[in-house]
XYZ file of C-alpha atoms in Angstrom:
145
model
C 1.497 1.575 -35.212
C 1.140 -0.208 -31.352
C 4.009 -2.208 -29.989
C 2.724 -5.869 -29.685
C 6.011 -7.197 -27.999
C 7.665 -7.056 -24.657
C 10.711 -8.344 -22.873
C 10.854 -8.981 -18.990
C 13.118 -10.441 -16.432
C 11.559 -13.356 -14.261
C 13.634 -15.136 -11.900
C 17.096 -13.991 -14.068
C 15.540 -15.486 -17.183
C 15.086 -12.828 -19.997
C 11.801 -13.395 -21.398
C 9.639 -11.904 -24.529
C 5.807 -11.608 -24.139
C 4.384 -11.573 -27.814
C 0.614 -10.044 -27.755
C -1.316 -11.613 -30.441
C -4.539 -13.503 -30.901
C -2.048 -17.045 -31.202
C -1.650 -16.110 -26.956
C -5.488 -17.817 -26.957
C -4.264 -20.660 -28.383
C -1.374 -21.396 -26.454
C -3.917 -20.930 -23.132
C -5.971 -23.236 -24.922
C -3.368 -25.876 -25.395
C -2.546 -25.668 -21.707
C -5.850 -25.718 -20.712
C -6.001 -22.377 -19.363
C -9.357 -20.566 -19.020
C -9.002 -16.621 -19.046
C -11.950 -14.951 -18.539
C -11.950 -11.266 -18.434
C -15.116 -10.600 -17.403
C -14.140 -11.018 -13.993
C -15.728 -8.708 -11.500
C -12.610 -8.688 -8.373
C -9.810 -6.979 -9.191
C -7.524 -9.948 -7.997
C -9.585 -12.308 -10.509
C -8.763 -9.808 -13.051
C -5.017 -9.844 -12.058
C -4.708 -13.383 -12.042
C -6.283 -13.166 -16.075
C -3.414 -10.938 -16.853
C -0.852 -13.039 -15.530
C -2.090 -15.911 -17.009
C -2.237 -13.763 -20.288
C 1.508 -12.916 -19.865
C 2.471 -16.352 -19.489
C 0.670 -17.425 -22.439
C 2.253 -14.419 -24.458
C 5.387 -15.462 -23.581
C 4.620 -19.327 -24.845
C 3.079 -17.656 -27.984
C 7.108 -15.931 -28.308
C 9.066 -18.943 -27.503
C 6.740 -21.414 -29.488
C 7.465 -19.247 -32.805
C 11.071 -20.295 -32.864
C 11.490 -23.506 -29.951
C 10.010 -26.227 -28.647
C 7.220 -25.473 -25.759
C 9.023 -28.510 -23.749
C 11.817 -26.499 -23.807
C 10.670 -23.378 -22.054
C 12.156 -22.650 -18.849
C 8.949 -20.667 -16.922
C 6.050 -21.815 -15.174
C 2.834 -20.502 -15.184
C 3.383 -20.072 -11.285
C 6.428 -17.912 -12.501
C 4.547 -15.188 -13.959
C 2.061 -14.803 -10.814
C 5.102 -14.297 -8.239
C 6.122 -11.863 -11.132
C 2.816 -10.269 -11.003
C 2.676 -9.398 -7.515
C 6.910 -8.861 -6.902
C 6.871 -6.500 -9.525
C 3.568 -4.697 -9.965
C 4.852 -1.561 -11.803
C 6.081 -3.722 -14.864
C 3.359 -6.385 -14.375
C 0.813 -3.000 -15.184
C 2.639 -1.986 -17.978
C 2.787 -5.659 -19.419
C -1.258 -5.087 -19.024
C -1.404 -2.264 -20.821
C 0.315 -3.429 -23.970
C -1.974 -6.554 -23.204
C -5.244 -3.858 -24.012
C -3.592 -2.051 -26.656
C -2.389 -5.280 -28.798
C -5.454 -6.927 -28.545
C -7.647 -3.930 -29.349
C -5.848 -2.034 -31.503
C -6.383 1.265 -29.660
C -3.896 3.205 -27.506
C -5.169 3.320 -23.582
C -5.660 7.014 -24.500
C -7.777 6.192 -27.079
C -10.028 3.944 -24.912
C -10.018 6.132 -22.421
C -10.943 8.839 -25.204
C -13.871 6.859 -26.511
C -15.163 5.749 -22.910
C -15.734 9.374 -21.667
C -16.997 10.119 -25.138
C -19.674 7.970 -25.047
C -20.266 8.280 -21.429
C -21.035 12.221 -22.026
C -23.192 11.702 -25.002
C -25.346 9.182 -22.743
C -24.613 6.253 -24.872
C -23.267 2.779 -24.189
C -19.955 1.825 -25.537
C -20.681 -0.428 -28.492
C -19.800 -3.844 -27.199
C -17.016 -5.572 -29.013
C -14.643 -8.167 -26.974
C -11.802 -5.734 -26.087
C -13.381 -2.270 -25.886
C -16.531 -3.069 -24.058
C -13.495 -4.333 -21.329
C -11.685 -1.370 -21.553
C -13.761 1.168 -19.478
C -13.734 -1.655 -16.366
C -9.559 -2.186 -17.200
C -9.017 1.160 -17.181
C -11.138 1.481 -13.746
C -8.383 -1.430 -12.765
C -5.618 -0.629 -13.264
C -5.956 3.513 -11.873
C -6.591 1.559 -8.440
C -4.142 -0.971 -9.057
C -1.579 2.313 -9.425
C -2.889 4.260 -6.776
C -2.441 0.697 -4.388
C 1.064 0.729 -5.844
C 1.553 4.660 -4.876
C -0.037 4.601 -1.478
């Protein structure tokens, strides 16, 4: 069973993230467009900061009123820059939760398809997975360097 929730600390506030399809409803209600087909790393990281914000709203609004949520969208963008390791873990969890597959399974599928000379079957999250794996490798290399 894949993990779909994570607790993070932003501005001293413990915040739960819930990565379920309902987070896209939260994005729509807040007028946030999440474009996962971005070609640049910075735009992709920005999209994932928004996903984390919407995942936090998703968790919060199951038991509380959205108006009582203590954090703002900008707090998640600041957190993504200030805590890159924790942010990358949240990105990986989001991909796994939404695709239903672990990162290892996604990478294996991508490698098998590449070796077989086949194009990966187009689906919303799995088609995005090869690209995000490359982005995560690039992101991690920037952190380590």
